[in-house]
Coordinates of C-alpha atoms and ligand atoms in Angstrom, one line a residue:
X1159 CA 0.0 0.0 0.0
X1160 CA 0.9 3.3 -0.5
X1161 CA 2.5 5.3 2.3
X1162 CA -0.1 7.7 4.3
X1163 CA -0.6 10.3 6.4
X1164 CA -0.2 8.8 9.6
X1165 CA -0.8 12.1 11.6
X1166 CA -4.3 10.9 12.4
X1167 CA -3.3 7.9 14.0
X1168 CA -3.2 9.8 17.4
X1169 CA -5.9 11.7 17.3
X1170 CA -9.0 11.3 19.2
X1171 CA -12.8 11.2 17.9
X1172 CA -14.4 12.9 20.5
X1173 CA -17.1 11.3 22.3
X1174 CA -18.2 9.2 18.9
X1175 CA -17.5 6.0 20.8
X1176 CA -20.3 6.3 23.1
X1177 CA -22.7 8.5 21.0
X1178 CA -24.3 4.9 19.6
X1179 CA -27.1 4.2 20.1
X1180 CA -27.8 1.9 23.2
X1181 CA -30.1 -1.2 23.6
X1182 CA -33.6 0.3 24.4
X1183 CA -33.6 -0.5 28.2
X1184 CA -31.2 2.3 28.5
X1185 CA -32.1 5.7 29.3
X1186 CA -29.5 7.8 27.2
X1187 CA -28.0 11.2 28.1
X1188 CA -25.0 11.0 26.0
X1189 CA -26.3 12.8 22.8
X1190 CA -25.8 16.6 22.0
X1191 CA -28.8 17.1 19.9
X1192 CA -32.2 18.9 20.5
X1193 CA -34.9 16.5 20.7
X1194 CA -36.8 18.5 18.7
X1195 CA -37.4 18.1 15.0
X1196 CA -36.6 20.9 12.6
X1197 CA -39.4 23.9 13.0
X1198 CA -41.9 23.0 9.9
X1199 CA -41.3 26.3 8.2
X1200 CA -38.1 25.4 7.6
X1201 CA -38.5 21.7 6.3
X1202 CA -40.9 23.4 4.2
X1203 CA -38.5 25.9 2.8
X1204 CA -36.1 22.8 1.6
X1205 CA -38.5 20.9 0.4
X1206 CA -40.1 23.9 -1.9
X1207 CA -36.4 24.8 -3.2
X1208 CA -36.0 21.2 -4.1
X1209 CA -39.2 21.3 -5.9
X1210 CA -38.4 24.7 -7.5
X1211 CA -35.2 23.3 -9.1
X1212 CA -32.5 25.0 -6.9
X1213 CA -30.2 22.5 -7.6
X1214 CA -26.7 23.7 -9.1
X1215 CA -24.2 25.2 -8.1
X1216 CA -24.0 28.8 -6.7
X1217 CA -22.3 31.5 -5.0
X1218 CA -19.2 29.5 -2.7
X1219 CA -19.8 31.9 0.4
X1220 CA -23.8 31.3 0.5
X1221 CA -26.7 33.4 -1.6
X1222 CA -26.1 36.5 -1.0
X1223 CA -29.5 36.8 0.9
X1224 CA -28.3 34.2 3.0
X1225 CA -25.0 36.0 4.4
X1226 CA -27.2 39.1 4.9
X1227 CA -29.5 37.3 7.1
X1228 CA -26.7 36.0 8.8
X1229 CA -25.0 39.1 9.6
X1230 CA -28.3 40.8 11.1
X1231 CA -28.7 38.1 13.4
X1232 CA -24.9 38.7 14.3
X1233 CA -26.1 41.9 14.7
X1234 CA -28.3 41.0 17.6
X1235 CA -25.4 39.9 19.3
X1236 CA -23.2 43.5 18.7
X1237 CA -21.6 41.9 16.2
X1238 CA -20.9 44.7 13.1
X1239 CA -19.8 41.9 10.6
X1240 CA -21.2 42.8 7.0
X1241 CA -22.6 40.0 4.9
X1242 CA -20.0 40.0 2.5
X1243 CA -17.7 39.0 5.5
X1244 CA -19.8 36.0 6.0
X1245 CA -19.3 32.6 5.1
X1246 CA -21.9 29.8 5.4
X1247 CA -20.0 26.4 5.9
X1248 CA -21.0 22.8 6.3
X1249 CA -21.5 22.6 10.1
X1250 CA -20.4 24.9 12.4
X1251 CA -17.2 22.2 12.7
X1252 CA -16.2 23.2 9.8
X1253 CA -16.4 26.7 10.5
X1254 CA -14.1 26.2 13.7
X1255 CA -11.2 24.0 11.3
X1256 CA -11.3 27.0 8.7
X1257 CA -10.8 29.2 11.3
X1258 CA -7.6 27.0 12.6
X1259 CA -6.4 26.7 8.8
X1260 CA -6.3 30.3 8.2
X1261 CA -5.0 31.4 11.1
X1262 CA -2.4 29.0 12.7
X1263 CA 1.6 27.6 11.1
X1264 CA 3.0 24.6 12.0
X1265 CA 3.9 24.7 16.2
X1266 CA 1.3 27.8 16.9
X1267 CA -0.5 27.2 20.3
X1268 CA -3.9 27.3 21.0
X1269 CA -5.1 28.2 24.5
X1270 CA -8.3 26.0 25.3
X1271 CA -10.5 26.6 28.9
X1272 CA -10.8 22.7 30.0
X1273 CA -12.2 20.5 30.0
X1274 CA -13.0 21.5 26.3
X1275 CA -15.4 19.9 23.6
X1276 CA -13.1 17.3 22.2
X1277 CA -12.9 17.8 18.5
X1278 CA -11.2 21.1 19.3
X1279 CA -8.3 19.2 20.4
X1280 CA -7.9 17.5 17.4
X1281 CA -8.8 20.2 14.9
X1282 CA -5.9 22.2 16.6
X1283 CA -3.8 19.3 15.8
X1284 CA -4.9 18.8 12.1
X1285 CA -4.4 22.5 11.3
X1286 CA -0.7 21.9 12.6
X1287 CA -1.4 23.7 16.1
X1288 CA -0.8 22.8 19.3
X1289 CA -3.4 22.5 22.2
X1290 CA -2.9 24.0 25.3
X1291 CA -4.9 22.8 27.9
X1292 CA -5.6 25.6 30.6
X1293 CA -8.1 24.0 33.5
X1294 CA -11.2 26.2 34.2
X1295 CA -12.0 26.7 38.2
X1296 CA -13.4 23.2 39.5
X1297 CA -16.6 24.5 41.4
X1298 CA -18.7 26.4 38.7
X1299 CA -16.3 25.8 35.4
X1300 CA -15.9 29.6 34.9
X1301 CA -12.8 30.8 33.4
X1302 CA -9.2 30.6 35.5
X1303 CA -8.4 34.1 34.3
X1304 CA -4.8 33.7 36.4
X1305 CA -4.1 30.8 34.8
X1306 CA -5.0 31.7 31.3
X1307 CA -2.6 34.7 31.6
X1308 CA 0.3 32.3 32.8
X1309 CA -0.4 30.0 30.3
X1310 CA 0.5 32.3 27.1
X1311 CA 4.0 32.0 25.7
X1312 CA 5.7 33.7 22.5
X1313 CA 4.0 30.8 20.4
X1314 CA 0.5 31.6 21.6
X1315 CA -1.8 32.3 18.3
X1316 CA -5.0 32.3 20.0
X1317 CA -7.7 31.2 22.5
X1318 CA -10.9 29.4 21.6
X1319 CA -13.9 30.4 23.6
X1320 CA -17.0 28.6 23.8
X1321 CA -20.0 29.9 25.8
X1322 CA -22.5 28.6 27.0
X1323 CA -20.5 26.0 27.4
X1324 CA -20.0 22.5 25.9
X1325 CA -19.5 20.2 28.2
X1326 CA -19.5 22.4 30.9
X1327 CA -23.0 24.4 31.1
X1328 CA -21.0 27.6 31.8
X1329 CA -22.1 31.0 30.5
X1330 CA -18.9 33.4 31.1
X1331 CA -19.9 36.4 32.5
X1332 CA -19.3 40.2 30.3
X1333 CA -16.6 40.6 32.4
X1334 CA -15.3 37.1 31.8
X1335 CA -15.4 38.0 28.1
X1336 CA -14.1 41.9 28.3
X1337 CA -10.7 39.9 30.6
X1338 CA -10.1 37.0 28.1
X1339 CA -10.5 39.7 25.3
X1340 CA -7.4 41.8 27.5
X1341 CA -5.0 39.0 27.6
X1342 CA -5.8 38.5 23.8
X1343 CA -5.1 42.4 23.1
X1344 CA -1.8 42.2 25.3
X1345 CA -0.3 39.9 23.3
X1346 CA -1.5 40.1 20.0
X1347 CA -3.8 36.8 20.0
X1348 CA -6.7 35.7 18.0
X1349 CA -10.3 35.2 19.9
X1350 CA -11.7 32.0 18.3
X1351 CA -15.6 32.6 19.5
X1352 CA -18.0 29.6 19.5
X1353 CA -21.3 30.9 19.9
X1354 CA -23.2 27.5 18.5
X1355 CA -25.4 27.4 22.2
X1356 CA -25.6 31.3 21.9
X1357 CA -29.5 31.0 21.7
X1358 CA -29.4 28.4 24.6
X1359 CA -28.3 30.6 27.7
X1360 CA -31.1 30.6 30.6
X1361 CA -31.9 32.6 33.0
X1362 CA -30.0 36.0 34.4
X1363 CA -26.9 34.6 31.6
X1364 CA -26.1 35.8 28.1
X1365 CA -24.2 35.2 25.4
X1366 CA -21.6 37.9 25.4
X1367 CA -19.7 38.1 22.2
X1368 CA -15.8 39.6 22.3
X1369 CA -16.3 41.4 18.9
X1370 CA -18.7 43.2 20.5
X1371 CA -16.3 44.6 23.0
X1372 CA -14.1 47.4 22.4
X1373 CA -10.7 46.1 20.3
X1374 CA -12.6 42.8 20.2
X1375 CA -13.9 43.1 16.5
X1376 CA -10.3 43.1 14.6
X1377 CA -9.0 40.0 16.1
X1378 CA -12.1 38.0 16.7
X1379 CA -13.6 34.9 14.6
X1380 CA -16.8 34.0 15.1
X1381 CA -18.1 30.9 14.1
X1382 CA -21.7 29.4 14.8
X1383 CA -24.8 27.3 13.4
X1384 CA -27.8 26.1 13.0
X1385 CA -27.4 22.7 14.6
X1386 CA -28.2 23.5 18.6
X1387 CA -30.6 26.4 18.6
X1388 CA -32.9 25.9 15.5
X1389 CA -32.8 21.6 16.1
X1390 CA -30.9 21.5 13.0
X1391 CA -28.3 18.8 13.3
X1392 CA -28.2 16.6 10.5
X1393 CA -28.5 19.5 7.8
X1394 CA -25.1 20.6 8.4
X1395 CA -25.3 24.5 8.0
X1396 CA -23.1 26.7 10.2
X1397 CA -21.3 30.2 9.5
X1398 CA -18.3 32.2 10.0
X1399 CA -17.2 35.8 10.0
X1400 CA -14.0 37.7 11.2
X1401 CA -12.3 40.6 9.8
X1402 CA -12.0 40.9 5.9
X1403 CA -8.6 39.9 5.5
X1404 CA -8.7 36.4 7.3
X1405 CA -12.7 36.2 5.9
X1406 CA -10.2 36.1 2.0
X1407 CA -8.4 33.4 3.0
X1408 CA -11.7 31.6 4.2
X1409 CA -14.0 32.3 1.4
X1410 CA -10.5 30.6 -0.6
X1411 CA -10.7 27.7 1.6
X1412 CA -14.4 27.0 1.0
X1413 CA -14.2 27.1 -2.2
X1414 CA -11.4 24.9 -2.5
X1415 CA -12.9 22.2 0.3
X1416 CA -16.7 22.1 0.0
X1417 CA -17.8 24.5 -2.9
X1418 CA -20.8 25.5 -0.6
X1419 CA -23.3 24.0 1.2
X1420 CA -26.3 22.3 -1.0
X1421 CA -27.9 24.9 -2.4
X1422 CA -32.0 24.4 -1.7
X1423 CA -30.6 24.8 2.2
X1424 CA -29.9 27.8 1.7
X1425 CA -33.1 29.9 1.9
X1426 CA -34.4 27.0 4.9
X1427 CA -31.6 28.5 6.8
X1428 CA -32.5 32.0 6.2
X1429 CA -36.1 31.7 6.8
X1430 CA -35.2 29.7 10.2
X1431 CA -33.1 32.5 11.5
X1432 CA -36.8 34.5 11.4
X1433 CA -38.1 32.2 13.6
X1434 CA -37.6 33.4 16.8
X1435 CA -40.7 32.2 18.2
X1436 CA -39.7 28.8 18.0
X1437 CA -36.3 29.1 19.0
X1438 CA -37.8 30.5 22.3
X1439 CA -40.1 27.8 22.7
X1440 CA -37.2 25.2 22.3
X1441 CA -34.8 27.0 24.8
X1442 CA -37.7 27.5 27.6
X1443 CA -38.3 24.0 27.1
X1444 CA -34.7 22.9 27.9
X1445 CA -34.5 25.6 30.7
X1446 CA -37.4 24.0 32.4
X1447 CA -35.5 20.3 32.1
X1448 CA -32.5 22.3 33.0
X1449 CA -34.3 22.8 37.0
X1450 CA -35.3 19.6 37.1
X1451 CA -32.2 17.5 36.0
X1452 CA -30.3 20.0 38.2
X1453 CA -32.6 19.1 41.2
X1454 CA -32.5 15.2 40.8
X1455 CA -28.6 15.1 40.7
X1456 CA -28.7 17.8 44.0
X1457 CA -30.5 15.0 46.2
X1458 CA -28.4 12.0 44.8
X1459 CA -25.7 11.3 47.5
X1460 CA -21.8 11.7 46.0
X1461 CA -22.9 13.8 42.9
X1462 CA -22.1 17.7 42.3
X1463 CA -22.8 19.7 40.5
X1464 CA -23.4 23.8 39.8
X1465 CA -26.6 24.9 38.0
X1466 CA -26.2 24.9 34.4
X1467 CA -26.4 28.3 32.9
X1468 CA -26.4 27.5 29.3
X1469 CA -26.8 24.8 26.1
X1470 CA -28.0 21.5 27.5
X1471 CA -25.1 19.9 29.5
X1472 CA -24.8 19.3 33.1
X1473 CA -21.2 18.2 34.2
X1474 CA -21.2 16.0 37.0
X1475 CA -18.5 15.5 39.8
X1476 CA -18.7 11.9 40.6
X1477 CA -15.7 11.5 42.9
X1478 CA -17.5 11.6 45.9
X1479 CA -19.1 7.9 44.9
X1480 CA -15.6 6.6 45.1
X1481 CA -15.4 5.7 41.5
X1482 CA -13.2 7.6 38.8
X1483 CA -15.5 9.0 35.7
X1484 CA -14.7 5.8 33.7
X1485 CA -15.6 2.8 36.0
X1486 CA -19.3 5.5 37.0
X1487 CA -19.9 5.6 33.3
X1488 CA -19.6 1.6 32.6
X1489 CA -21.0 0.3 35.9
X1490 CA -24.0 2.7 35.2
X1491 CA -24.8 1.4 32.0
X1492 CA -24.0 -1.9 33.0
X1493 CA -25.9 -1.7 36.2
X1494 CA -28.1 1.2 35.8
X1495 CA -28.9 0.9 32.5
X1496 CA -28.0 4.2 32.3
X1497 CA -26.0 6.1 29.6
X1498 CA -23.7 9.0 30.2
X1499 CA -19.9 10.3 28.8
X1500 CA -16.8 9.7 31.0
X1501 CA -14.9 13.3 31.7
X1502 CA -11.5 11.3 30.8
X1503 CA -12.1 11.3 27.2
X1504 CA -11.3 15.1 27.6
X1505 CA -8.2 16.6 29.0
X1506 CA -8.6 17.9 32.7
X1507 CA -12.2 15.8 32.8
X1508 CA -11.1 13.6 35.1
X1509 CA -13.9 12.7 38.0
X1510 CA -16.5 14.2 35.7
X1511 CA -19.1 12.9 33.9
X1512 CA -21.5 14.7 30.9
X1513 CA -25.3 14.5 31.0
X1514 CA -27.6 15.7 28.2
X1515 CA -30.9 16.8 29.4
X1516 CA -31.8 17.4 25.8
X1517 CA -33.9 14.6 26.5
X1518 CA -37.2 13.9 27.8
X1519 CA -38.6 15.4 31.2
X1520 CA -40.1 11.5 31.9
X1521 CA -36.6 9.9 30.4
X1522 CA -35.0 12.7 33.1
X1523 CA -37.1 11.6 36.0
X1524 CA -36.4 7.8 35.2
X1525 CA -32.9 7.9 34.4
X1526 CA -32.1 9.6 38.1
X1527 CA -34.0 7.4 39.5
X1528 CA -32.0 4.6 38.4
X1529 CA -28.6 6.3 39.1
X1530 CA -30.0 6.9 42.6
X1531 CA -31.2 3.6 43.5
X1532 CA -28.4 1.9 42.3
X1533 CA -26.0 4.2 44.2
X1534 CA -27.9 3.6 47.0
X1535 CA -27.8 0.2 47.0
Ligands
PLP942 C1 -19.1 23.4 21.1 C2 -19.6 22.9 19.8 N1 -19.2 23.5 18.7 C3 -19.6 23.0 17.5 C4 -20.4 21.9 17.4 C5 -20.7 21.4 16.0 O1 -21.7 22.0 15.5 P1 -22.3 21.6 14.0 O2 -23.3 20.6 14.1 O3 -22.8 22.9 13.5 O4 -21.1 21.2 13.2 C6 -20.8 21.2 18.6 C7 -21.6 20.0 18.5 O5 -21.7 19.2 19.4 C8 -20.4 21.8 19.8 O6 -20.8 21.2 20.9

C-alpha cells in the first residue's frame, strides 16, 4: 500500500465512541442534539427549493440573501460583521477547522479553557497547532483568568472560547469575556468565539460576544450554526465571520474544500433565522429540564454539580461515589442501565461525567432514578 498520512493515528474522535445508540432499556443522556425536530417552516422551505429546481451550483460563500440574514442576526449579538464577510459552511465544525487553517503555522498554540469539547483538540492538531490545555476553576467551570494569563507564551496564536459552554453548562460572564478579550489584546492573539449554544443561555446569563467589545472586533472569529438552537443537526449548515482579511483566506478555503453547502438549504436556513418564536419555545423547554435535572442530581448522594447556565449539559462530579469517571460511566450502564460520557475522554475531565438533558422530562425523571437507587444500593 501506498505510504499515508499517519498524523491521524493519534488523534481522538471525540465522544463518537459512546454516542451509539444503546439497547432500548437504556435511558441515554450521551447525545448533543435537541430532541426537537426541525421547525416545519423550515423543512418546508427545503422541500419547496427542491421542488423549484434549486439544484446547481451557486455562490461559494452562501446566496447572497443568506449571508445578509446572517449578519443581522450577528447583529443581535453587537456583532458589526457585513454579509459579504460571511461565510456559510458545512457545520459549524467546519467553521471552527477553517478558522484553525487560516489562522495557525506549523507549532502555533492554541489556549483551550478545560475541559474542552473534544474535537477542538484535534482540529488544533490537524491544522498543525498545538493544544494547550488551561483547566477552568473546578466549582462552577468559569474561566481561571490567572491561569490563562500564565499560560500564554511567544507561540501563543490564540484562544478558543466557547460559551454557553460544551460540556460544561458555563455562560462566562461580560466581564469574563471583556478579561479574556485583554489578555488577547496584550499579546497580540486571536479570539476564536464559539457561539453554537448562543440561543441556549437561561436565565440571568447571556451570550456575550468579544467582537462586540471594544478592540474585540479586529482579532475575533466567530463561528456558529444552526445545529443546537434551530434543532438542526443533520443539515449541516453553520457560518463564520471575522475581519475581511482572514474572511479572503476563508471564502478561498471553501471554495477549494466544500464549494458551498447544498444549495436548496440555503433559503431554509434563512427563513429559520426569522423564527424566533420557536427558538424561544425550544430553549424555555430545555430551561425547564435544566431545573429539574439539576434538582435530581442535587438530592443523589456523591454527585455535584453547579446549576447549568447555558446549552443542555450538566457536568457531574462523581468523585464523591468513590469511583473515577470511567468505571461510573460503565458500571452505570451496566448496572443502571443508564448512559452517560466519562470526563477522561477530555483533557482535565477527570472525576466528571457529561449528561444531556436534551432529552425527555419523563426519560430525566427515570434515568435519576435509576442512578439513585443503584447508588444507593
Ligand atoms: C461546542 C460545539 N461547537 C460546534 C459543534 C458542532 O456544530 P455543527 O453541528 O454545526 O457542526 C458542537 C456539536 O456538538 C459543539 O458542541
Amino acid at each position: 500500500m501506498p505510504r499515508r498520512n499517519t498524523m491521524f493515528d493519534g488523534l481522538g474522535r471525540g465522544f463518537a465512541a459512546f454516542l451509539a445508540p444503546p439497547p432500548p432499556d437504556v435511558i441515554r443522556f450521551t447525545v448533543g442534539q435537541p430532541d426537537f425536530e426541525t421547525p416545519a417552516p423550515a423543512v418546508e422551505a427545503a422541500v419547496d427549493a427542491l421542488r423549484n429546481g434549486a439544484h446547481g451550483y451557486t455562490r461559494s460563500q452562501g446566496s447572497e440573501s443568506l449571508c445578509n440574514a446572517v449578519a443581522r442576526h450577528l447583529h443581535g449579538y453587537g456583532i458589526d460583521a457585513p454579509g459579504a464577510d460571511v461565510v456559510v459552511t458545512p457545520g459549524c465544525k467546519q467553521a471552527v477547522l477553517y478558522a484553525l487553517m487560516t489562522t495557525l503555522s506549523p507549532g502555533d498554540e492554541v489556549l483551550l479553557l478545560s475541559p474542552a469539547w473534544p474535537s477542538y483538540d484535534g482540529m488544533v492538531r490537524i491544522a498543525g497547532g498545538v493544544p494547550v490545555h488551561v483547566p477552568v476553576q473546578r466549582e462552577n467551570y468559569h474561566p481561571d483568568l490567572e491561569a490563562l494569563r500564565a499560560a500564554v507564551t511567544p507561540n501563543t496564536r490564540a484562544i478558543l472560547l466557547n460559551s454557553p459552554n460544551n460540556p460544561t453548562g458555563a455562560v462566562y460572564t461580560r466581564s469574563e469575556v471583556q478579561a479574556i478579550l485583554d489578555v488577547a489584546i496584550a499579546s497580540d492573539l486571536w479570539i476564536l468565539d464559539d457561539m453554537i449554544y448562543a440561543p441556549l443561555a437561561y436565565g440571568d446569563h447571556h451570550y456575550t460576544s468579544p467582537a462586540s467589545l471594544p478592540g474585540g472586533a479586529e482579532r475575533t472569529i466567530t463561528v456558529g450554526g444552526w445545529s443546537k438552537g434551530w434543532a438542526m443537526t443533520g443539515w449541516r449548515l453553520g457560518w463564520i465571520t471575522a475581519p475581511t482579511d482572514l474572511m479572503a483566506a476563508v471564502k478561498t478555503l471553501q471554495t477549494s474544500a466544500a464549494t458551498h453547502v447544498p444549495t436548496f438549504l440555503m433559503p431554509a436556513a434563512e427563513l429559520a433565522l426569522a423564527l424566533d418564536e420557536d427558538v424561544r419555545a425550544m430553549r424555555d423547554s430545555f430551561d425547564a429540564r435544566r431545573s429539574q435535572m439539576h434538582a435530581g442530581l442535587q438530592s443523589i448522594p456523591g454527585l455535584i454539580t453547579p446549576m447549568p447556565e447555558g446549552a443542555f449539559y450538566a457536568l457531574v462530579d462523581v468523585s464523591g461515589t468513590g469511583m473515577d469517571d470511567v468505571t461510573f460511566a460503565t458500571r452505570a450502564l451496566n448496572e443502571a442501565r443508564v448512559a452517560v460520557i466519562p470526563g477522561s475522554l477530555m483533557e482535565g475531565g477527570e472525576g466528571l461525567i457529561r449528561m444531556s438533558y436534551a432529552t425527555s422530562s419523563d426519560d430525566i425523571a427515570e434515568g435519576l432514578a435509576r442512578l439513585r437507587a443503584w447508588l444507593e444500593g
